[in-house]
Amino acid sequence: MDKFATLLIPTITPIGWIDYWRSLVCKNSLSALHEKLCGSTSLKPLNKSLQTFFVKEPIDEIRRSFQDLTTYCAYDVIACFELYQVLYPEFTKRFPHPVTWQGMLEIGNVYLPITKNWRKFFDNNETRANNENKTAAIGVIYAARELVEKLEKPIQSYKYDPWMWSVDWSCRRGEKFPMWYESLLRTRNLIYMPVEKLSQADVKLKSRVVPRLFGLCWGPYPLHYKTDKGWGFLTPKDSRIVLSDVPEMEEVVLRRGVKATIPVKAILSVIQQNIAEGIGDVLRTHSHSSVSIFDFHKLPHPNGEHDNVGDPISKAFQLEIEEGVLWPIRYKKEFSDLCRARNTTRFWGNYRDRFQEQVTVWLDENGDEGAIAPSIIPAGTVTRRAVHKLWLTAINPKDDQMIGTNLKSMVECPQDWHIVGADVDSQEQWIAAMLGDCCVGKGIAGATPFSNMLLAGRKTDH
């Protein structure tokens, strides 16, 4: 390696480096494994008394003790060698064929060249994601503050709002913002901060208040949240009910016996107005409970009816939002900004930490060329497929809107070098076809169904 090569690891605190290191290595200590597996056969018992010498002692003392420390490291190498001497026979018992051994060595030997674009990629994605999330956060707070102004003064009209009636409108002493608004922010001292100065980290974009801010509807029916049922929607028990026949307000019992006043007429008015404007009906299952004159139906959960929906703006409802089944009555632009931020930053939000965990080695002073040697687990699944939480799980690029999906394109060669791709489709079928023709078909190509299907060119043509 070049004498200027540098090793970059994620920024960690001086105290936390041990925990970070432990998270990357074997959970069992070398001395414990060596004593258990090699205690009776070892050439020399492992002495770990100098283990903390490199951490606690000054560099001058380390230099003076160079010979002793080098000997200590050498005995660690011998201990590792003795461990492999014990473990290798066990491995060959389970996997006797040498191809398995060579294959595991080969697939674990991964070298990914990178360039300065590796750092640019991270910075660009961070900037894009932060901008998207900040736009969404500002939109949510703008809608929240405007609702406070509209619904709180002068006559507490929030009591008649089909969505905001069930949130906590009480205020702390001396403050003008209600408790539900405070719950949208990370800390109380952000309450009076100008909207444009808030960052995406200051706002809880997944708060239960957010769907209420936008007045979300499932078809023509307004959304409602129940603690034991999750998110759902309210439908009239009697579809023929007339608006003039229902009371303005009605007292209901919510969670744990808490009483609240529901704006019956306002909710029914929204439903009837939506239907009159041509908002189509939705498929409904049986009622899961009731609230006043309304039936409560749970939103459909991807895992089935027994699970509750905790976030109606999640990925599971992206199609319904795009098709207008789940839609906002107010602040439509702000809702669109929030959905776009959720969709575009979802991948990067899940993978940014994995990206940062990659240990990069730069081969020149400027950091223009480098490499990553990821720790691949050669047989990490039941079917013995290789596993890596970044490189072998990252999806292929879908579109330019989803931030970070072009992650694999950051594997770049230095100048005058090229990467040759070889992705074999149905590789197992190829192998099975050759083995079948050799063993069963007496060497005749196409003698077995597998090889016949392979020669046909398509799996359906056989």
Coordinates of C-alpha atoms in Angstrom, one line a residue:
M1 CA 0.0 0.0 0.0
D2 CA 1.1 3.5 -0.7
K3 CA 3.0 5.2 2.1
F4 CA 0.4 8.0 2.1
A5 CA -2.6 5.6 2.4
T6 CA -5.0 6.7 5.1
L7 CA -7.8 4.9 6.8
L8 CA -11.0 6.8 7.4
I9 CA -13.7 5.6 9.8
P10 CA -16.9 7.2 11.0
T11 CA -16.5 10.1 13.4
I12 CA -16.9 8.8 17.0
T13 CA -16.3 10.2 20.4
P14 CA -13.1 9.4 22.3
I15 CA -15.1 7.4 24.8
G16 CA -17.3 5.6 22.4
W17 CA -14.6 4.1 20.1
I18 CA -14.4 0.8 22.1
D19 CA -18.2 0.2 21.7
Y20 CA -17.9 1.0 18.0
W21 CA -15.0 -1.4 17.6
R22 CA -16.8 -4.1 19.5
S23 CA -19.9 -3.8 17.3
L24 CA -17.7 -4.8 14.3
V25 CA -15.9 -7.8 15.6
C26 CA -16.5 -11.2 17.0
K27 CA -18.5 -11.2 20.3
N28 CA -16.2 -13.8 21.8
S29 CA -12.7 -12.8 22.9
L30 CA -9.7 -14.5 21.3
S31 CA -8.4 -15.7 24.7
A32 CA -11.8 -17.3 25.6
L33 CA -12.0 -19.1 22.3
H34 CA -8.4 -20.2 22.5
E35 CA -8.7 -21.5 26.0
K36 CA -11.9 -23.4 25.1
L37 CA -10.7 -25.0 21.9
C38 CA -6.9 -25.1 22.2
G39 CA -6.3 -25.0 26.0
S40 CA -5.0 -28.6 26.2
T41 CA -3.0 -28.6 22.9
S42 CA -1.6 -25.1 22.6
L43 CA 2.2 -24.5 22.4
K44 CA 1.9 -21.6 24.8
P45 CA -1.0 -20.3 26.9
L46 CA -2.3 -17.0 25.7
N47 CA -1.2 -14.1 27.9
K48 CA -3.4 -11.0 27.5
S49 CA -1.8 -8.8 30.2
L50 CA -0.4 -6.4 27.6
Q51 CA -3.8 -6.0 25.9
T52 CA -4.4 -2.4 27.2
F53 CA -0.8 -1.3 26.9
F54 CA -1.4 0.3 23.5
V55 CA -4.3 2.3 24.9
K56 CA -3.1 3.4 28.3
E57 CA 0.6 4.0 27.9
P58 CA 2.3 6.9 26.1
I59 CA 3.9 6.5 22.8
D60 CA 7.5 6.7 24.2
E61 CA 6.8 3.8 26.5
I62 CA 5.4 1.8 23.6
R63 CA 8.6 2.4 21.7
R64 CA 10.7 1.3 24.6
S65 CA 8.7 -1.9 24.9
F66 CA 8.6 -2.6 21.2
Q67 CA 10.1 -6.1 21.4
D68 CA 7.8 -7.3 24.1
L69 CA 4.8 -5.8 22.4
T70 CA 5.7 -7.3 19.0
T71 CA 6.2 -10.7 20.7
Y72 CA 2.7 -10.3 22.3
C73 CA 1.2 -9.6 18.8
A74 CA 3.0 -12.6 17.4
Y75 CA 1.6 -14.9 20.0
D76 CA -1.9 -13.6 19.1
V77 CA -1.2 -14.6 15.5
I78 CA -0.1 -18.1 16.7
A79 CA -3.3 -18.4 18.7
C80 CA -5.4 -17.6 15.6
F81 CA -3.4 -20.2 13.6
E82 CA -4.1 -22.8 16.3
L83 CA -7.8 -21.9 16.3
Y84 CA -7.9 -22.4 12.5
Q85 CA -6.2 -25.8 12.9
V86 CA -9.0 -26.9 15.2
L87 CA -11.9 -25.3 13.3
Y88 CA -10.8 -26.3 9.8
P89 CA -11.4 -30.1 10.3
E90 CA -14.8 -29.3 11.7
F91 CA -15.6 -27.2 8.6
T92 CA -14.5 -30.0 6.2
K93 CA -16.7 -32.5 8.0
R94 CA -19.7 -30.3 7.3
F95 CA -18.6 -29.2 3.8
P96 CA -16.2 -31.9 2.5
H97 CA -16.0 -30.7 -1.1
P98 CA -13.0 -28.4 -1.7
V99 CA -15.1 -26.1 -4.0
T100 CA -17.1 -25.0 -1.0
W101 CA -13.9 -23.9 0.8
Q102 CA -12.5 -22.2 -2.2
G103 CA -15.8 -20.6 -3.0
M104 CA -16.1 -19.1 0.5
L105 CA -12.6 -17.8 0.3
E106 CA -13.3 -16.3 -3.1
I107 CA -16.6 -14.7 -2.3
G108 CA -15.2 -13.2 0.9
N109 CA -12.4 -11.6 -1.0
V110 CA -14.1 -8.4 -2.2
Y111 CA -12.4 -5.3 -3.4
L112 CA -14.4 -2.3 -4.4
P113 CA -12.5 0.6 -6.0
I114 CA -13.8 4.1 -5.3
T115 CA -12.9 7.6 -6.2
K116 CA -13.5 11.1 -4.8
N117 CA -17.1 10.8 -6.0
W118 CA -17.7 8.6 -2.9
R119 CA -17.6 11.6 -0.7
K120 CA -19.4 13.8 -3.1
F121 CA -22.2 11.3 -3.4
F122 CA -22.8 11.4 0.4
D123 CA -22.7 15.2 0.6
N124 CA -25.1 15.6 -2.4
N125 CA -27.5 13.1 -0.9
E126 CA -27.4 14.7 2.5
T127 CA -28.1 18.1 1.0
R128 CA -31.0 16.9 -1.2
A129 CA -32.6 14.9 1.7
N130 CA -32.2 17.8 4.1
N131 CA -33.8 20.2 1.6
E132 CA -36.7 17.9 1.0
N133 CA -37.3 17.3 4.6
K134 CA -37.0 21.0 5.5
T135 CA -39.6 21.9 2.9
A136 CA -41.9 19.3 4.3
A137 CA -41.3 20.4 7.9
I138 CA -41.9 24.1 7.2
G139 CA -45.1 23.2 5.4
V140 CA -46.3 21.2 8.4
I141 CA -45.6 24.0 10.8
Y142 CA -47.1 26.6 8.5
A143 CA -50.3 24.6 8.4
A144 CA -50.3 24.0 12.2
R145 CA -49.8 27.7 13.0
E146 CA -52.5 28.8 10.6
L147 CA -54.9 26.3 12.1
V148 CA -54.1 27.6 15.6
E149 CA -55.0 31.1 14.3
K150 CA -58.2 30.0 12.5
L151 CA -59.6 27.5 15.0
E152 CA -58.6 28.8 18.4
K153 CA -59.7 32.4 18.2
P154 CA -62.1 34.0 18.8
I155 CA -64.8 31.4 19.5
Q156 CA -62.8 28.1 19.8
S157 CA -64.1 26.8 16.5
Y158 CA -61.7 23.8 16.8
K159 CA -64.6 22.1 18.6
Y160 CA -66.4 22.0 15.2
D161 CA -63.5 20.8 13.2
P162 CA -64.0 17.2 11.9
W163 CA -60.3 16.3 12.7
M164 CA -58.9 18.7 15.3
W165 CA -61.7 18.3 17.9
S166 CA -59.9 15.3 19.5
V167 CA -56.5 16.9 20.1
D168 CA -55.3 18.7 23.2
W169 CA -56.0 22.4 22.9
S170 CA -55.0 23.3 26.4
C171 CA -52.1 25.7 26.8
R172 CA -49.3 26.0 29.4
R173 CA -49.6 29.1 31.6
G174 CA -48.4 32.2 29.7
E175 CA -48.2 30.5 26.3
K176 CA -50.4 31.0 23.3
F177 CA -49.8 27.7 21.5
P178 CA -51.8 24.6 22.5
M179 CA -50.2 21.4 23.6
W180 CA -50.8 19.6 20.3
Y181 CA -48.7 22.2 18.6
E182 CA -45.9 21.8 21.1
S183 CA -46.0 18.0 20.5
L184 CA -45.0 18.6 16.9
L185 CA -41.7 20.1 17.9
R186 CA -38.6 18.3 19.4
T187 CA -38.3 20.8 22.2
R188 CA -40.4 23.5 23.8
N189 CA -38.0 26.3 23.1
L190 CA -38.8 26.0 19.4
I191 CA -42.4 27.1 19.8
Y192 CA -41.8 30.8 19.0
M193 CA -39.0 30.3 16.5
P194 CA -39.8 31.7 13.0
V195 CA -41.0 29.0 10.7
E196 CA -38.3 29.6 8.1
K197 CA -35.5 29.0 10.7
L198 CA -36.7 25.6 11.7
S199 CA -34.8 22.5 10.4
Q200 CA -36.2 19.1 9.5
A201 CA -34.8 17.8 12.8
D202 CA -36.9 20.2 14.8
V203 CA -40.3 18.9 13.6
K204 CA -41.8 15.5 14.2
L205 CA -43.1 14.7 10.7
K206 CA -44.6 11.4 11.9
S207 CA -46.7 12.8 14.7
R208 CA -50.3 11.7 14.9
V209 CA -51.4 15.3 14.6
V210 CA -50.1 15.6 11.0
P211 CA -52.9 13.6 9.3
R212 CA -55.4 15.8 11.2
L213 CA -53.7 19.0 10.1
F214 CA -54.4 18.2 6.4
G215 CA -57.9 16.9 7.0
L216 CA -57.2 13.5 5.5
C217 CA -60.1 11.5 4.0
W218 CA -60.4 7.9 2.9
G219 CA -62.6 8.3 -0.1
P220 CA -65.4 10.7 1.2
Y221 CA -64.9 9.7 4.9
P222 CA -62.7 11.7 7.3
L223 CA -59.9 9.8 9.1
H224 CA -60.1 9.2 12.9
Y225 CA -57.6 7.7 15.3
K226 CA -58.4 5.2 18.1
T227 CA -55.7 4.2 20.5
D228 CA -56.6 0.5 20.4
K229 CA -57.5 0.4 16.7
G230 CA -55.1 2.7 15.0
W231 CA -56.1 4.9 12.1
G232 CA -59.4 4.4 10.4
F233 CA -62.3 6.3 9.0
L234 CA -65.8 7.3 10.1
T235 CA -69.0 6.3 8.1
P236 CA -72.6 7.0 9.0
K237 CA -74.4 4.1 10.5
D238 CA -77.5 5.1 8.5
S239 CA -76.6 6.2 5.0
R240 CA -80.0 7.9 4.6
I241 CA -79.6 10.1 7.6
V242 CA -80.5 13.8 7.1
L243 CA -78.1 16.5 8.3
S244 CA -80.9 18.4 10.0
D245 CA -81.8 15.4 12.1
V246 CA -78.4 15.1 13.9
P247 CA -77.2 17.2 16.9
E248 CA -74.5 19.8 16.5
M249 CA -72.4 18.1 19.1
E250 CA -72.5 14.9 21.2
E251 CA -70.5 13.7 24.1
V252 CA -68.6 10.4 23.6
V253 CA -66.3 8.3 25.7
L254 CA -62.8 7.9 24.2
R255 CA -59.8 5.9 25.5
R256 CA -59.7 4.9 29.2
G257 CA -63.0 6.6 29.9
V258 CA -62.0 10.0 28.8
K259 CA -65.0 12.1 27.7
A260 CA -65.0 14.3 24.6
T261 CA -67.4 16.2 22.5
I262 CA -67.6 15.1 18.9
P263 CA -68.8 17.6 16.2
V264 CA -71.4 15.2 14.7
K265 CA -73.0 17.6 12.2
A266 CA -69.6 18.9 10.9
I267 CA -68.3 15.4 10.2
L268 CA -71.5 14.3 8.5
S269 CA -71.5 17.5 6.5
V270 CA -68.0 16.8 5.2
I271 CA -69.0 13.3 4.2
Q272 CA -72.2 14.4 2.4
Q273 CA -70.3 17.3 0.6
N274 CA -67.6 14.9 -0.6
I275 CA -70.1 12.5 -2.0
A276 CA -72.0 15.4 -3.7
E277 CA -68.7 16.5 -5.3
G278 CA -68.2 13.1 -6.8
I279 CA -65.7 11.5 -4.4
G280 CA -66.2 7.8 -4.9
D281 CA -67.0 5.3 -2.2
V282 CA -64.4 2.9 -0.9
L283 CA -64.5 -0.8 -0.1
R284 CA -65.4 -1.4 3.5
T285 CA -65.2 -4.4 5.8
H286 CA -67.2 -4.8 8.9
S287 CA -67.3 -2.0 11.5
H288 CA -64.6 -2.3 14.2
S289 CA -66.3 0.0 16.7
S290 CA -68.6 3.0 16.7
V291 CA -68.3 6.7 17.6
S292 CA -71.6 8.5 18.1
I293 CA -73.7 8.0 14.9
F294 CA -70.7 6.8 13.0
D295 CA -69.1 3.4 12.4
F296 CA -65.3 3.2 12.8
H297 CA -63.5 1.2 10.1
K298 CA -59.8 0.4 10.3
L299 CA -57.7 1.4 7.4
P300 CA -56.5 -1.7 5.5
H301 CA -53.1 -2.9 6.8
P302 CA -50.7 -4.7 4.4
N303 CA -50.3 -7.6 7.0
G304 CA -54.0 -8.1 7.4
E305 CA -57.0 -6.9 9.4
H306 CA -55.6 -7.9 12.7
D307 CA -52.9 -5.2 12.6
N308 CA -53.4 -1.5 13.2
V309 CA -52.3 1.3 10.9
G310 CA -50.0 3.6 12.8
D311 CA -49.1 6.0 10.0
P312 CA -51.5 6.6 7.1
I313 CA -48.8 8.6 5.1
S314 CA -46.4 5.6 5.1
K315 CA -45.1 3.7 2.1
A316 CA -47.9 1.2 2.4
F317 CA -50.4 3.9 1.3
Q318 CA -48.3 5.5 -1.4
L319 CA -50.5 4.1 -4.2
E320 CA -53.8 5.2 -2.5
I321 CA -52.4 8.7 -2.1
E322 CA -51.3 8.8 -5.8
E323 CA -54.7 7.6 -6.9
G324 CA -56.6 10.0 -4.7
V325 CA -58.2 7.5 -2.4
L326 CA -56.4 9.0 0.5
W327 CA -56.4 12.7 0.1
P328 CA -56.3 16.0 2.0
I329 CA -59.1 18.5 2.2
R330 CA -56.8 21.4 3.1
Y331 CA -53.2 22.5 2.7
K332 CA -52.8 20.3 -0.4
K333 CA -49.5 21.8 -1.5
E334 CA -48.0 21.2 1.9
F335 CA -49.3 17.6 1.9
S336 CA -47.8 17.0 -1.5
D337 CA -44.4 18.3 -0.2
L338 CA -44.6 16.0 2.8
C339 CA -45.4 13.0 0.6
R340 CA -42.6 13.8 -1.8
A341 CA -40.1 14.1 1.0
R342 CA -41.2 10.8 2.5
N343 CA -40.9 9.0 -0.8
T344 CA -37.7 10.6 -2.0
T345 CA -35.7 10.3 1.3
R346 CA -37.0 6.9 2.4
F347 CA -34.1 4.9 0.8
W348 CA -31.4 7.3 2.0
G349 CA -32.8 7.5 5.5
N350 CA -32.5 3.7 5.7
Y351 CA -29.0 3.4 4.2
R352 CA -27.1 6.5 5.1
D353 CA -25.7 5.0 8.3
R354 CA -24.7 1.8 6.5
F355 CA -22.9 4.0 3.9
Q356 CA -21.0 5.8 6.6
E357 CA -20.0 2.6 8.3
Q358 CA -18.0 1.6 5.2
V359 CA -14.2 1.8 6.0
T360 CA -12.6 3.6 3.1
V361 CA -8.9 3.4 2.4
W362 CA -7.5 6.3 0.3
L363 CA -4.5 5.5 -1.8
D364 CA -3.2 9.1 -2.3
E365 CA -2.9 12.3 -0.4
N366 CA -5.8 14.0 -2.1
G367 CA -8.2 11.1 -1.7
D368 CA -8.9 10.8 -5.4
E369 CA -8.5 7.1 -5.5
G370 CA -9.4 4.5 -2.8
A371 CA -10.9 1.2 -2.1
I372 CA -13.4 -0.6 0.2
A373 CA -13.0 -4.2 1.3
P374 CA -16.5 -5.0 2.8
S375 CA -16.8 -7.8 5.3
I376 CA -19.0 -10.2 3.3
I377 CA -20.6 -13.1 5.1
P378 CA -20.0 -15.9 2.6
A379 CA -22.9 -18.1 3.6
G380 CA -25.3 -15.9 5.6
T381 CA -28.6 -17.5 4.6
V382 CA -30.2 -20.9 4.8
T383 CA -29.5 -21.3 1.0
R384 CA -25.9 -20.2 1.7
R385 CA -26.1 -16.9 -0.2
A386 CA -23.7 -14.2 0.7
V387 CA -24.8 -11.4 3.0
H388 CA -23.8 -7.8 3.4
K389 CA -26.2 -5.2 4.9
L390 CA -25.2 -2.5 2.3
W391 CA -23.8 -4.0 -0.9
L392 CA -26.0 -7.1 -1.1
T393 CA -29.3 -5.4 0.0
A394 CA -29.2 -2.1 -1.9
I395 CA -31.8 -1.9 -4.6
N396 CA -31.1 -1.1 -8.2
P397 CA -31.8 2.5 -9.3
K398 CA -35.5 3.1 -9.8
D399 CA -35.6 6.8 -10.7
D400 CA -33.8 10.0 -10.1
Q401 CA -36.3 11.1 -7.5
M402 CA -35.5 8.5 -4.9
I403 CA -32.3 9.7 -3.2
G404 CA -29.4 7.3 -3.0
T405 CA -30.6 4.4 -5.1
N406 CA -27.7 4.9 -7.4
L407 CA -25.4 3.8 -4.6
K408 CA -23.8 0.9 -6.5
S409 CA -22.6 3.3 -9.2
M410 CA -20.1 4.7 -6.7
V411 CA -18.0 1.7 -7.3
E412 CA -15.7 3.3 -9.8
C413 CA -12.3 2.3 -11.3
P414 CA -9.3 4.6 -11.4
Q415 CA -8.4 6.2 -14.8
D416 CA -7.6 3.7 -17.6
W417 CA -9.4 0.8 -15.8
H418 CA -12.8 -0.6 -16.5
I419 CA -15.3 -2.8 -14.6
V420 CA -16.7 -5.8 -16.4
G421 CA -20.1 -6.9 -15.2
A422 CA -21.2 -10.5 -15.3
D423 CA -24.7 -11.1 -13.9
V424 CA -25.7 -14.7 -14.8
D425 CA -29.5 -15.2 -14.8
S426 CA -30.6 -18.5 -13.4
Q427 CA -27.1 -19.6 -12.6
E428 CA -28.2 -22.5 -10.4
Q429 CA -30.3 -23.8 -13.4
W430 CA -27.2 -23.8 -15.6
I431 CA -25.3 -25.8 -13.1
A432 CA -28.2 -28.2 -12.5
A433 CA -28.6 -28.7 -16.3
M434 CA -24.9 -29.6 -16.8
L435 CA -24.8 -32.0 -13.8
G436 CA -28.1 -33.6 -15.0
D437 CA -26.9 -34.1 -18.5
C438 CA -23.6 -35.6 -17.3
C439 CA -25.1 -38.0 -14.7
V440 CA -28.5 -38.9 -16.2
G441 CA -28.4 -37.9 -19.9
K442 CA -25.1 -39.6 -20.5
G443 CA -23.5 -36.4 -21.7
I444 CA -26.2 -35.5 -24.2
A445 CA -27.1 -31.8 -24.0
G446 CA -30.9 -31.3 -23.5
A447 CA -31.5 -34.8 -22.2
T448 CA -33.0 -33.6 -18.9
P449 CA -35.9 -31.2 -18.3
F450 CA -33.6 -28.6 -16.7
S451 CA -31.2 -28.5 -19.7
N452 CA -34.0 -28.7 -22.2
M453 CA -35.5 -25.6 -20.6
L454 CA -32.2 -23.9 -20.7
L455 CA -31.6 -24.6 -24.4
A456 CA -35.1 -23.4 -25.2
G457 CA -34.0 -20.0 -24.0
R458 CA -37.0 -19.3 -21.8
K459 CA -38.3 -21.0 -18.7
T460 CA -41.8 -21.2 -20.1
D461 CA -40.6 -23.0 -23.3
H462 CA -40.0 -26.6 -22.4

